[in-house]
Amino acid sequence: MLLEVEHLSTEFATRGGVVRAVDDVSWDVKEGETVALVGESGCGKSVTALSIMRLVAAPAGRITAGRVLFKGRDLLALSEEEMRRVRGREIAMIFQEPMTSLNPVLTIGRQMTEGAEIHLGLAPPASRDRAIELLAMVGIPDPGRRLRQYPHQFSGGMRQRMMIAMALACRPALILADEPTTALDVTIQAQILELMKDLSRRFGVAMVVITHNLGVVARYADRVNVMYAGKVVERGTARKLYRNPRHPYTLGLLRSVPRLDEPRRERLAPIEGQPPDLTRLPAGCAFTPRCAWRVTRCPVDRPALAPVGDGEHLSACWEAVHVGREREAVR
Amino acid sequence: MLGGRARGPRARGRPLSGEPLLEVRNLTKRFPVGGGLFGGAPGVVRAVDGVSFSIARGETLGLVGESGCGKTTTGRCILQLERPTSGSVLFEGRDLTTLDETALRDVRRRIQVIFQDPYSSLNPRMTIGAIVGEPLAVHRIVPEAAARARRVRDLLSRVGLLPQHARRYPHELSGGQRQRVGIARALAMEPALVICDEPVSALDVSIQAQIINLLEDLQAEFGLTYLFIAHDLAVVRHISDRVAVMYLGRIVEITDRKALYDDPLHPYTKALLAAVPIPDPEIEAGRPRIVLGGEVPSPLNPPPGCVFHPRCPIAVDRCRRVIPDLREVKPGHWAACLLA
Ligand SMILES: Nc1ncnc2c1ncn2[C@@H]1O[C@H](COP(=O)(O)OP(=O)(O)O)[C@@H](O)[C@H]1O
Ligand SMILES: Nc1ncnc2c1ncn2[C@@H]1O[C@H](COP(=O)(O)OP(=O)(O)O)[C@@H](O)[C@H]1O
Ligand code: SF4
Ligand SMILES: [Mg+2]
Ligand SMILES: [Mg+2]
């Protein structure tokens, strides 16, 4: 196993109370595989990634429990110095808005060569060649000229290509991509997704793709973790999870989106209500108020993530067995 | 008028009278840019370039295209928030481009806008009740205070909010609830036409579906006409009767929903449809990927000939020279492609 997140919990102290942004979450990533974290805004996807990188903003934010084993080492137990070597070199991160992680007053060349010089110990001419090679690899035309330009001279799609190039610069084993195509138009999104898929295959880099887009997950991920209110509520291979969702939330999400490959429906089927306030989570299943399958124990008893069917497919729902059956009956 | 609670699926086949509520003819909007403080050569952004379409009463026209293609500018030109460079905008028989601000006041009651980010369009210091009630007072639609409070309650309930929401402030609501406030405020004016500019783009998928259903219910109940601007092709297919596809300031294809999605004629429409990922891994695995290369060129310096030719997978030499007209390729199905 390349990455094992075990019982991770991260909280924020806010004026409204303690936000349990990530609440006892466990999942893993194998070498070279692509794992998705999917769920709606505020469910804890970004905080999970930031916790892995140990970039949660203190003092308000705090990792309160758990382990993050990367190649067997617990990242949460490393010194800050050791952690700096992990970031960028062994685990790289790509964000939705590259501008926030680029320095607007430095040329692309400076920003790209810096990492290679620090982390890989390359001398300036070699690091420049490496930067040109990387930009060409991610499909940026005329890379030599592009190195002398500033971030604002790049389009959104080109900036994201550059982020991918920078992420690959130190040949990491894992890339955490947080909504990498959310800000992009659909044709550019398709280009970037193809690029990421191709590069991760070629270099055997494992990927964690964080997104709210169910289509992106379907195109891209080997395995999927569905998050709701700070917890993983369903996990499985992409194929099994989409074919037969076993958590009412996953099922609800899949039913609520209009699909181009199916006949147009007369009416969309939303999930009624809204996600819960993370400072006031119920004792039981956080999805209860919105759930059509709820039974008496749901609001008081919290269901654990447990296997349904085979051991690869897990759901945190008391009614998981019926949820699957119900869907098959409907189909 | 506002009594009706949530209802079942809307009846299909809304009566569409033949005469259009809105007719946009040859609309063009150019923005002079550059040469200012931040340098850059002076130039002209061709934001909207000769756009024509009409919308019948009770109909929904979807307007899709990638960011920067001119969707919002088209909406703003209809409202005369931007004065068009040329072209006409006929609404209920009058050309809005010829009206002065006083005459437009009344028109702007009849045309309402719902924005992508309701937060930036809601005054943070006003309660929800005041936000929805204010236009009723200003336009003297319901001048009397007690009656106005009742109307606000009715409107809030009609869009799925509770009476107690009237006392809250925008920041105390979720994104979906704020969008409901934006809809209630638009509805308060009893508009004929509603320009929905990316109304669900910022919302989570489960909430998107709630808002789309609400918009459909309100249309059926009040006979509203929608110009529905969005970049999500699946959402546009769901809500629209007809669809126009824009690229670099121009309409490249326009027809009814079924024809556009079942039988797209323009290579750009085809590429857009192929690029949308389908939420099904088994379908995705077997799907040929016509990934469109390149990026949208700058509207400061649009390509000659067909503006799509640099990215077009089927372009021929002629495409670089000849600007294709929007032609009726099949009955009721218009496309701006030399090869369509
Ligand atoms: N710095 C912070 N201070 C307080 N709360 C935060 C902070 N960062 C995130 N949160 C809260 O943690 C929860 C999870 O956030 P996040 O992981 O960003 O969600 P998402 O799934 O959209 O990426 C949210 O409720 C968010 O409001
Ligand atoms: N006030 C303005 N000044 C200069 N350019 C503008 C202005 N408003 C819009 N534009 C440009 O016009 C084009 C169309 O913009 P817009 O209508 O907002 O597109 P869309 O809504 O389809 O994303 C873009 O290139 C945009 O940068
Ligand atoms: S545990 Fe109960 S409330 Fe939660 S998802 Fe399952 S059925 Fe619904
Ligand atoms: Mg996030
Ligand atoms: Mg816009």
Tab-separated table of C-alpha atoms and ligand atoms in Angstrom, chain A residues 247-249 285-289 291-295 297-299 301 303 316-320 323, ligand 3:
chain	number	residue	atom	x	y	z
A	247	HIS	CA	-25.558	4.208	0.115
A	248	PRO	CA	-28.644	6.419	-0.251
A	249	TYR	CA	-26.462	9.501	-0.640
A	285	CYS	CA	-26.153	8.894	10.526
A	286	ALA	CA	-25.625	12.474	9.308
A	287	PHE	CA	-27.693	11.780	6.181
A	288	THR	CA	-30.839	10.845	8.143
A	289	PRO	CA	-32.815	14.104	7.637
A	291	CYS	CA	-32.792	10.031	3.558
A	292	ALA	CA	-35.746	8.168	2.107
A	293	TRP	CA	-34.528	4.838	3.494
A	294	ARG	CA	-34.146	5.881	7.121
A	295	VAL	CA	-35.286	3.600	9.877
A	297	ARG	CA	-32.189	3.643	14.650
A	298	CYS	CA	-30.653	5.964	11.986
A	299	PRO	CA	-30.798	9.278	13.898
A	301	ASP	CA	-27.018	5.022	16.008
A	303	PRO	CA	-23.534	3.100	11.025
A	316	ALA	CA	-21.986	3.160	6.013
A	317	CYS	CA	-25.728	2.627	6.080
A	318	TRP	CA	-28.016	0.492	8.205
A	319	GLU	CA	-30.167	-0.205	5.182
A	320	ALA	CA	-27.343	-0.822	2.701
A	323	VAL	CA	-30.621	0.280	-1.000
C	3	SF4	S1	-28.140	4.842	7.897
C	3	SF4	FE1	-30.300	5.281	7.771
C	3	SF4	S2	-30.439	7.470	7.426
C	3	SF4	FE2	-28.325	6.860	7.053
C	3	SF4	S3	-28.272	6.528	4.884
C	3	SF4	FE3	-28.725	4.549	5.781
C	3	SF4	S4	-30.933	4.424	5.842
C	3	SF4	FE4	-30.427	6.514	5.445
